[in-house]
Short mmCIF file of N, CA, C and O in Angstrom, two decimals:
data_model
loop_
_atom_site.label_atom_id
_atom_site.label_comp_id
_atom_site.label_asym_id
_atom_site.label_seq_id
_atom_site.Cartn_x
_atom_site.Cartn_y
_atom_site.Cartn_z
N MET A 20 24.61 85.17 -4.01
CA MET A 20 23.35 84.51 -3.03
C MET A 20 22.17 84.28 -3.97
O MET A 20 21.68 84.84 -4.73
N ILE A 21 21.54 82.89 -3.41
CA ILE A 21 20.25 82.18 -4.33
C ILE A 21 19.40 82.76 -3.35
O ILE A 21 19.12 82.77 -1.33
N THR A 22 18.27 83.35 -3.93
CA THR A 22 16.82 83.70 -2.89
C THR A 22 15.62 83.06 -3.43
O THR A 22 15.69 82.60 -5.04
N ILE A 23 15.05 82.57 -2.89
CA ILE A 23 13.99 81.78 -3.15
C ILE A 23 12.50 82.34 -3.29
O ILE A 23 12.31 82.57 -1.78
N LEU A 24 11.96 82.58 -4.35
CA LEU A 24 10.68 83.51 -3.87
C LEU A 24 9.53 82.52 -4.22
O LEU A 24 9.26 82.14 -5.54
N SER A 25 8.35 82.20 -3.64
CA SER A 25 7.45 81.37 -3.75
C SER A 25 6.05 82.04 -3.39
O SER A 25 6.14 82.94 -2.68
N MET A 26 5.12 81.88 -3.90
CA MET A 26 4.00 82.14 -3.91
C MET A 26 3.14 80.82 -3.32
O MET A 26 3.12 79.57 -3.97
N LEU A 27 2.62 80.89 -1.93
CA LEU A 27 2.52 80.09 -1.65
C LEU A 27 0.74 79.69 -1.61
O LEU A 27 0.03 80.27 -1.93
N GLU A 28 0.72 78.38 -1.61
CA GLU A 28 -0.82 77.88 -1.83
C GLU A 28 -1.80 78.62 -1.20
O GLU A 28 -1.50 78.54 0.59
N GLN A 29 -2.89 79.13 -1.58
CA GLN A 29 -3.90 79.42 -0.43
C GLN A 29 -4.16 78.24 0.46
O GLN A 29 -4.78 77.04 0.20
N GLY A 30 -4.44 78.48 2.01
CA GLY A 30 -4.48 77.71 2.79
C GLY A 30 -3.40 76.92 3.51
O GLY A 30 -3.31 76.63 4.35
N TYR A 31 -2.50 77.01 3.00
CA TYR A 31 -1.18 76.46 3.20
C TYR A 31 -0.34 78.13 3.97
O TYR A 31 0.82 77.78 4.47
N GLU A 32 -0.39 79.63 3.82
CA GLU A 32 -0.19 80.17 4.38
C GLU A 32 0.76 80.52 5.47
O GLU A 32 1.84 80.32 5.60
N SER A 33 0.46 79.42 6.55
CA SER A 33 1.19 79.45 7.76
C SER A 33 1.23 78.17 8.24
O SER A 33 1.53 78.12 9.32
N THR A 34 1.37 77.36 7.38
CA THR A 34 1.17 75.83 7.92
C THR A 34 2.37 75.12 7.29
O THR A 34 3.46 75.79 7.35
N PHE A 35 2.20 73.92 6.64
CA PHE A 35 3.12 72.99 6.50
C PHE A 35 3.85 73.61 4.82
O PHE A 35 5.06 73.76 5.20
N GLU A 36 3.48 74.23 4.34
CA GLU A 36 4.11 74.81 2.69
C GLU A 36 5.49 76.19 3.18
O GLU A 36 6.51 75.76 3.15
N HIS A 37 4.78 77.26 4.23
CA HIS A 37 5.63 77.92 4.60
C HIS A 37 6.85 77.36 5.73
O HIS A 37 7.78 77.81 5.22
N LEU A 38 6.58 76.34 6.38
CA LEU A 38 7.20 75.99 7.56
C LEU A 38 8.40 75.01 6.72
O LEU A 38 9.24 74.93 6.51
N ALA A 39 7.81 74.43 5.32
CA ALA A 39 9.05 73.70 4.75
C ALA A 39 10.10 74.45 3.74
O ALA A 39 10.87 74.52 3.73
N PHE A 40 9.38 75.80 3.27
CA PHE A 40 10.27 76.60 3.07
C PHE A 40 11.32 77.34 3.67
O PHE A 40 12.28 77.71 3.75
N ARG A 41 10.82 77.74 5.16
CA ARG A 41 11.86 78.06 5.79
C ARG A 41 12.33 76.99 6.63
O ARG A 41 13.64 77.63 6.86
N GLN A 42 12.36 75.80 6.49
CA GLN A 42 13.46 74.54 6.55
C GLN A 42 14.04 74.81 5.50
O GLN A 42 15.76 74.65 6.13
N LEU A 43 13.76 74.79 4.50
CA LEU A 43 15.02 75.09 3.54
C LEU A 43 15.90 76.09 3.49
O LEU A 43 16.67 76.18 3.28
N LYS A 44 15.36 77.01 3.90
CA LYS A 44 16.37 78.45 4.69
C LYS A 44 17.40 78.05 5.14
O LYS A 44 18.51 78.67 4.85
N GLY A 45 17.00 77.91 6.16
CA GLY A 45 17.61 77.46 7.45
C GLY A 45 18.80 76.30 7.09
O GLY A 45 19.78 76.53 7.71
N ALA A 46 18.66 75.07 5.78
CA ALA A 46 19.31 74.35 5.75
C ALA A 46 20.31 75.01 4.71
O ALA A 46 21.39 74.56 4.81
N TYR A 47 20.22 75.35 4.05
CA TYR A 47 20.94 76.15 3.04
C TYR A 47 21.56 77.53 2.78
O TYR A 47 22.31 78.21 1.99
N GLY A 48 21.01 78.37 4.07
CA GLY A 48 21.56 79.52 4.39
C GLY A 48 20.86 80.62 2.87
O GLY A 48 21.97 81.57 2.67
N CYS A 49 19.65 80.20 2.66
CA CYS A 49 19.26 81.06 1.13
C CYS A 49 18.67 82.19 1.36
O CYS A 49 17.98 82.45 2.81
N ASN A 50 18.19 83.13 0.40
CA ASN A 50 17.16 84.21 1.09
C ASN A 50 15.64 83.54 0.95
O ASN A 50 15.79 82.96 -0.24
N LEU A 51 14.80 83.63 1.62
CA LEU A 51 13.29 83.43 1.26
C LEU A 51 12.29 84.63 1.10
O LEU A 51 12.23 85.41 2.32
N VAL A 52 11.84 84.42 0.38
CA VAL A 52 10.50 85.65 -0.04
C VAL A 52 9.12 84.54 -0.33
O VAL A 52 9.38 84.20 -1.24
N CYS A 53 8.19 84.93 0.65
CA CYS A 53 7.04 84.29 0.16
C CYS A 53 5.77 85.45 0.12
O CYS A 53 5.83 86.45 0.77
N VAL A 54 5.01 84.79 -0.62
CA VAL A 54 3.55 85.43 -1.20
C VAL A 54 2.67 84.46 -0.48
O VAL A 54 2.49 83.77 -0.81
N PRO A 55 2.07 85.62 0.43
CA PRO A 55 1.65 86.76 0.88
C PRO A 55 2.30 87.32 1.83
O PRO A 55 1.87 87.89 2.63
N HIS A 56 3.11 86.30 2.53
CA HIS A 56 4.29 86.95 4.00
C HIS A 56 4.72 88.11 3.89
O HIS A 56 4.67 88.90 4.67
N ASP A 57 5.26 88.34 3.00
CA ASP A 57 6.58 89.19 2.67
C ASP A 57 6.00 90.16 1.67
O ASP A 57 6.50 91.61 2.11
N PHE A 58 5.60 89.95 0.60
CA PHE A 58 4.74 90.74 -0.38
C PHE A 58 3.33 90.62 -0.38
O PHE A 58 2.81 89.09 -0.40
N LEU A 59 2.16 91.59 -0.76
CA LEU A 59 1.01 90.99 -0.88
C LEU A 59 0.37 90.11 -2.30
O LEU A 59 0.21 89.42 -2.74
N THR A 60 1.72 90.63 -3.15
CA THR A 60 1.49 89.90 -4.73
C THR A 60 2.79 89.47 -4.87
O THR A 60 3.53 89.74 -4.61
N MET A 61 2.41 88.81 -6.36
CA MET A 61 3.96 88.55 -7.27
C MET A 61 4.64 89.50 -7.92
O MET A 61 5.84 89.91 -7.42
N PRO A 62 3.60 90.43 -8.46
CA PRO A 62 4.47 91.42 -9.10
C PRO A 62 5.13 92.14 -7.73
O PRO A 62 6.27 92.85 -8.58
N GLU A 63 4.87 92.52 -6.69
CA GLU A 63 5.40 93.34 -5.83
C GLU A 63 6.98 92.54 -5.41
O GLU A 63 8.01 93.54 -5.83
N ALA A 64 6.25 91.62 -5.34
CA ALA A 64 7.73 90.85 -4.65
C ALA A 64 8.58 90.80 -5.86
O ALA A 64 9.89 90.72 -5.40
N LEU A 65 8.54 90.39 -7.18
CA LEU A 65 9.57 90.53 -8.36
C LEU A 65 10.41 91.72 -8.34
O LEU A 65 11.20 91.72 -9.00
N SER A 66 9.50 92.75 -8.24
CA SER A 66 9.74 93.70 -8.25
C SER A 66 11.28 94.48 -6.89
O SER A 66 12.01 95.39 -7.64
N LYS A 67 11.31 93.78 -5.94
CA LYS A 67 11.97 93.55 -4.45
C LYS A 67 13.07 92.73 -4.73
O LYS A 67 14.11 93.42 -4.04
N VAL A 68 13.34 91.53 -5.59
CA VAL A 68 14.21 90.61 -5.76
C VAL A 68 15.25 91.20 -5.97
O VAL A 68 15.15 92.08 -7.26
N SER A 69 16.53 91.02 -6.27
CA SER A 69 17.70 90.79 -7.66
C SER A 69 18.56 89.99 -7.81
O SER A 69 18.22 88.88 -7.73
N GLY A 70 19.15 90.35 -8.93
CA GLY A 70 19.81 89.24 -9.63
C GLY A 70 18.72 88.67 -10.44
O GLY A 70 17.80 89.08 -10.77
N THR A 71 19.39 87.39 -11.42
CA THR A 71 19.04 87.06 -12.30
C THR A 71 17.67 86.14 -11.97
O THR A 71 17.32 85.57 -10.79
N LEU A 72 16.76 86.39 -12.77
CA LEU A 72 15.48 85.37 -12.10
C LEU A 72 15.14 84.60 -13.12
O LEU A 72 15.72 84.44 -14.58
N VAL A 73 15.13 83.14 -12.26
CA VAL A 73 14.54 82.32 -13.08
C VAL A 73 13.68 81.52 -12.37
O VAL A 73 13.07 80.98 -11.18
N PHE A 74 12.73 80.96 -13.55
CA PHE A 74 11.17 80.41 -12.97
C PHE A 74 11.04 79.10 -13.60
O PHE A 74 11.55 78.44 -14.21
N MET A 75 10.84 78.73 -12.14
CA MET A 75 10.42 76.71 -12.26
C MET A 75 9.17 76.76 -12.69
O MET A 75 8.60 77.36 -11.70
N ILE A 76 8.73 75.94 -13.70
CA ILE A 76 7.52 75.58 -14.16
C ILE A 76 7.56 74.43 -14.35
O ILE A 76 8.43 73.51 -15.25
N PRO A 77 6.40 73.73 -14.69
CA PRO A 77 6.23 72.45 -15.14
C PRO A 77 6.80 72.15 -16.45
O PRO A 77 6.34 73.16 -17.44
N PRO A 78 6.78 71.13 -16.84
CA PRO A 78 7.13 70.73 -18.46
C PRO A 78 6.13 70.64 -19.28
O PRO A 78 5.13 70.59 -18.59
N LYS A 79 6.38 71.33 -20.20
CA LYS A 79 5.46 71.66 -21.49
C LYS A 79 4.75 73.00 -20.77
O LYS A 79 3.63 73.00 -22.13
N ARG A 80 4.65 73.85 -19.96
CA ARG A 80 3.72 74.66 -19.50
C ARG A 80 4.24 76.04 -20.29
O ARG A 80 3.50 76.97 -21.00
N LEU A 81 5.87 76.20 -21.33
CA LEU A 81 6.13 77.36 -21.88
C LEU A 81 7.10 75.99 -23.13
O LEU A 81 7.99 75.77 -22.36
N SER A 82 7.12 76.76 -24.43
CA SER A 82 7.90 76.04 -24.99
C SER A 82 9.31 76.46 -25.27
O SER A 82 10.28 75.57 -25.44
N ARG A 83 9.45 77.63 -24.82
CA ARG A 83 10.90 77.98 -24.64
C ARG A 83 11.87 77.33 -22.99
O ARG A 83 12.77 77.85 -23.12
N SER A 84 11.28 76.57 -22.58
CA SER A 84 11.80 76.76 -21.03
C SER A 84 12.50 75.30 -21.71
O SER A 84 12.94 74.35 -22.18
N THR A 85 13.95 75.09 -20.33
CA THR A 85 15.23 74.88 -20.39
C THR A 85 15.26 73.27 -19.38
O THR A 85 14.29 73.88 -18.24
N GLU A 86 15.37 72.18 -19.66
CA GLU A 86 15.51 71.30 -18.97
C GLU A 86 16.50 71.56 -17.96
O GLU A 86 17.75 72.25 -17.72
N PHE A 87 16.41 71.53 -16.16
CA PHE A 87 16.97 72.19 -15.35
C PHE A 87 18.36 71.68 -14.98
O PHE A 87 19.19 71.90 -14.87
N ALA A 88 18.42 70.39 -15.54
CA ALA A 88 19.83 69.77 -15.76
C ALA A 88 20.82 70.25 -16.61
O ALA A 88 22.36 70.18 -16.27
N ASP A 89 20.37 71.11 -17.63
CA ASP A 89 20.94 71.62 -18.38
C ASP A 89 21.36 73.20 -18.15
O ASP A 89 22.06 73.51 -18.94
N PHE A 90 20.88 73.81 -16.97
CA PHE A 90 21.18 74.92 -16.31
C PHE A 90 22.15 75.28 -16.03
O PHE A 90 22.81 74.28 -15.32
N VAL A 91 23.21 76.24 -16.63
CA VAL A 91 24.22 76.55 -16.04
C VAL A 91 24.33 77.70 -14.71
O VAL A 91 23.52 78.70 -15.54
N LEU A 92 23.95 77.66 -13.89
CA LEU A 92 24.07 78.95 -12.75
C LEU A 92 24.93 80.30 -13.02
O LEU A 92 26.11 80.03 -13.11
N PRO A 93 24.12 81.20 -13.42
CA PRO A 93 24.89 82.48 -13.70
C PRO A 93 25.81 83.15 -12.38
O PRO A 93 25.27 82.83 -11.41
N SER A 94 26.95 83.57 -12.54
CA SER A 94 27.45 84.38 -11.40
C SER A 94 26.39 85.44 -11.03
O SER A 94 25.83 86.17 -11.89
N GLY A 95 26.56 86.03 -9.73
CA GLY A 95 26.19 87.26 -8.86
C GLY A 95 24.70 86.60 -8.38
O GLY A 95 24.43 85.13 -8.23
N ASP A 96 23.89 87.48 -7.97
CA ASP A 96 22.63 86.78 -6.91
C ASP A 96 21.70 86.36 -8.11
O ASP A 96 21.67 86.65 -9.63
N VAL A 97 20.88 85.00 -7.83
CA VAL A 97 20.04 84.11 -8.71
C VAL A 97 18.55 84.24 -7.55
O VAL A 97 18.66 83.93 -6.60
N THR A 98 17.37 84.65 -7.88
CA THR A 98 16.21 84.18 -7.60
C THR A 98 15.37 83.22 -8.59
O THR A 98 14.92 83.57 -9.68
N PHE A 99 15.19 82.21 -7.85
CA PHE A 99 14.60 81.38 -8.20
C PHE A 99 13.35 81.13 -7.74
O PHE A 99 12.54 81.21 -6.35
N CYS A 100 11.94 81.66 -9.36
CA CYS A 100 10.75 81.70 -8.76
C CYS A 100 9.87 80.72 -8.81
O CYS A 100 9.82 79.73 -9.82
N PHE A 101 8.84 80.63 -8.08
CA PHE A 101 7.94 79.68 -7.90
C PHE A 101 6.55 80.04 -7.72
O PHE A 101 6.03 80.62 -7.11
N GLY A 102 5.83 79.55 -8.54
CA GLY A 102 4.16 79.76 -8.42
C GLY A 102 3.25 78.75 -7.21
O GLY A 102 3.82 77.88 -6.46
N SER A 103 2.36 78.86 -7.58
CA SER A 103 1.15 77.95 -7.00
C SER A 103 0.25 77.29 -7.84
O SER A 103 -0.05 77.82 -9.00
N PRO A 104 -0.93 76.50 -7.47
CA PRO A 104 -1.86 75.80 -8.41
C PRO A 104 -2.60 77.23 -8.53
O PRO A 104 -3.72 77.16 -9.56
N GLN A 105 -2.73 78.12 -7.67
CA GLN A 105 -3.99 79.47 -7.77
C GLN A 105 -2.95 80.18 -8.87
O GLN A 105 -3.97 81.02 -9.69
N GLU A 106 -1.88 80.31 -9.24
CA GLU A 106 -1.32 81.38 -10.24
C GLU A 106 0.22 80.61 -10.85
O GLU A 106 0.86 80.35 -10.28
N THR A 107 -0.23 80.91 -11.98
CA THR A 107 0.83 80.12 -12.97
C THR A 107 2.04 81.45 -12.93
O THR A 107 1.37 82.42 -12.93
N MET A 108 3.23 80.99 -13.03
CA MET A 108 4.16 81.83 -13.15
C MET A 108 4.35 82.60 -14.72
O MET A 108 4.98 83.25 -15.29
N VAL A 109 3.91 81.82 -15.58
CA VAL A 109 4.00 81.93 -16.89
C VAL A 109 4.01 83.33 -17.63
O VAL A 109 4.57 84.21 -18.41
N GLY A 110 2.75 84.02 -17.02
CA GLY A 110 2.60 85.57 -17.37
C GLY A 110 3.59 86.45 -17.10
O GLY A 110 3.97 87.47 -17.51
N TYR A 111 4.89 85.76 -16.01
CA TYR A 111 5.75 86.93 -15.27
C TYR A 111 6.97 86.70 -16.19
O TYR A 111 7.80 87.04 -15.56
N ILE A 112 7.09 85.87 -16.68
CA ILE A 112 8.29 85.22 -17.42
C ILE A 112 9.13 85.85 -18.42
O ILE A 112 10.08 86.42 -18.14
N GLY A 113 8.01 86.49 -19.20
CA GLY A 113 8.73 87.71 -20.08
C GLY A 113 10.05 87.13 -20.63
O GLY A 113 10.06 85.82 -21.03
N GLU A 114 11.29 87.43 -20.84
CA GLU A 114 12.35 87.67 -21.24
C GLU A 114 13.54 86.75 -20.44
O GLU A 114 14.72 86.29 -20.54
N HIS A 115 13.17 86.47 -19.09
CA HIS A 115 13.61 85.94 -17.86
C HIS A 115 13.96 84.41 -18.72
O HIS A 115 12.91 83.59 -19.29
N THR A 116 14.39 83.65 -17.46
CA THR A 116 14.87 82.04 -17.65
C THR A 116 13.77 81.50 -17.23
O THR A 116 13.41 81.78 -16.35
N ALA A 117 13.15 80.28 -17.90
CA ALA A 117 12.85 79.42 -17.71
C ALA A 117 13.19 77.74 -18.12
O ALA A 117 13.49 77.74 -18.48
N LEU A 118 12.92 77.57 -16.42
CA LEU A 118 13.60 76.36 -16.35
C LEU A 118 12.35 75.17 -15.93
O LEU A 118 10.99 75.21 -15.51
N HIS A 119 12.00 73.66 -16.24
CA HIS A 119 11.49 72.70 -15.84
C HIS A 119 12.51 71.39 -15.46
O HIS A 119 13.32 70.91 -15.90
N ILE A 120 11.95 70.44 -14.78
CA ILE A 120 12.40 69.29 -14.29
C ILE A 120 11.24 68.19 -14.80
O ILE A 120 10.28 67.97 -14.88
N THR A 121 11.75 67.54 -15.70
CA THR A 121 11.11 66.19 -16.56
C THR A 121 11.33 64.89 -15.68
O THR A 121 12.29 64.77 -14.74
N THR A 122 9.91 64.93 -14.88
CA THR A 122 10.25 63.06 -14.13
C THR A 122 9.56 62.20 -14.82
O THR A 122 8.88 62.10 -15.77
N LYS A 123 9.64 61.15 -14.04
CA LYS A 123 9.04 59.88 -15.33
C LYS A 123 7.16 59.77 -14.60
O LYS A 123 6.74 59.17 -15.80
N GLY A 124 6.68 60.45 -14.14
CA GLY A 124 5.58 60.32 -14.03
C GLY A 124 4.96 61.77 -14.49
O GLY A 124 5.63 62.76 -14.93
N GLN A 125 3.61 61.88 -14.54
CA GLN A 125 2.90 62.99 -15.23
C GLN A 125 2.78 63.75 -13.98
O GLN A 125 1.54 65.02 -14.23
N ALA A 126 2.48 63.94 -13.03
CA ALA A 126 2.14 64.70 -11.89
C ALA A 126 2.85 66.06 -11.58
O ALA A 126 4.46 65.85 -12.06
N ASP A 127 2.53 67.38 -11.48
CA ASP A 127 2.87 68.78 -11.17
C ASP A 127 3.48 68.45 -9.81
O ASP A 127 2.92 67.83 -9.11
N MET A 128 4.86 68.58 -9.39
CA MET A 128 5.46 68.84 -8.05
C MET A 128 5.27 69.99 -7.13
O MET A 128 4.81 71.03 -7.84
N MET A 129 5.03 69.90 -5.83
CA MET A 129 4.75 71.06 -5.04
C MET A 129 6.22 71.61 -5.19
O MET A 129 6.94 71.28 -5.16
N ALA A 130 5.62 73.36 -5.00
CA ALA A 130 7.04 74.37 -5.05
C ALA A 130 8.04 73.71 -4.55
O ALA A 130 9.33 73.78 -4.36
N VAL A 131 7.69 73.63 -3.06
CA VAL A 131 8.73 73.32 -2.27
C VAL A 131 9.80 72.25 -2.39
O VAL A 131 10.44 71.97 -2.33
N CYS A 132 9.24 71.10 -3.16
CA CYS A 132 9.84 70.04 -3.51
C CYS A 132 10.84 70.21 -4.55
O CYS A 132 11.55 69.81 -4.46
N VAL A 133 10.12 71.02 -5.59
CA VAL A 133 11.51 71.84 -6.40
C VAL A 133 12.36 72.29 -6.11
O VAL A 133 13.63 72.61 -6.14
N ALA A 134 11.79 73.35 -5.18
CA ALA A 134 12.93 74.31 -4.75
C ALA A 134 14.01 73.21 -3.64
O ALA A 134 15.37 73.75 -3.60
N ALA A 135 13.63 72.57 -2.83
CA ALA A 135 14.66 71.17 -2.20
C ALA A 135 15.68 70.93 -3.59
O ALA A 135 17.03 70.64 -2.88
N GLN A 136 15.20 70.59 -4.90
CA GLN A 136 16.01 69.86 -5.81
C GLN A 136 17.21 71.03 -6.05
O GLN A 136 18.34 70.98 -6.35
N VAL A 137 16.44 72.31 -6.44
CA VAL A 137 17.34 73.48 -6.63
C VAL A 137 18.65 73.57 -5.68
O VAL A 137 19.66 73.92 -6.08
N LEU A 138 18.02 73.79 -4.70
CA LEU A 138 19.19 73.94 -3.71
C LEU A 138 20.01 72.62 -3.46
O LEU A 138 21.17 73.23 -2.47
N HIS A 139 19.53 71.70 -3.44
CA HIS A 139 20.44 70.61 -3.33
C HIS A 139 21.51 70.61 -4.29
O HIS A 139 22.89 70.53 -4.04
N VAL A 140 21.37 71.44 -5.48
CA VAL A 140 22.13 71.26 -6.68
C VAL A 140 22.97 72.70 -6.17
O VAL A 140 24.37 72.75 -6.74
N TYR A 141 22.46 73.97 -6.12
CA TYR A 141 23.08 75.34 -6.19
C TYR A 141 23.26 75.62 -4.43
O TYR A 141 23.70 76.74 -5.02
N GLY A 142 22.68 75.10 -3.82
CA GLY A 142 22.52 75.86 -2.22
C GLY A 142 23.87 76.16 -1.82
O GLY A 142 25.10 75.00 -1.92
#
């Protein structure tokens, strides 16, 4: 089972971003965990999810991140983790998997846009 774990942007907790994640949950039948809706902090949420942790981060944020297109989904439960402009995921990655998506432009994408791509491929 795929779980999407996202730190919602401040100011979006009950509006567009959360509704967009809920729409992805309905469309792909994945689990959804949102900070601060389900847990107050990312460390608390990370301690409660199961399976392989995969952190989706912007390109060049971590030297050992792998291009998403080269990733092979492991068997079993997988939790894809997304940060927000207020909190980077780099400090939580440790030895877990880190992926990025290289785009033609230089802009960082909103987490819900990246989650849609992840679920399109693996959902």
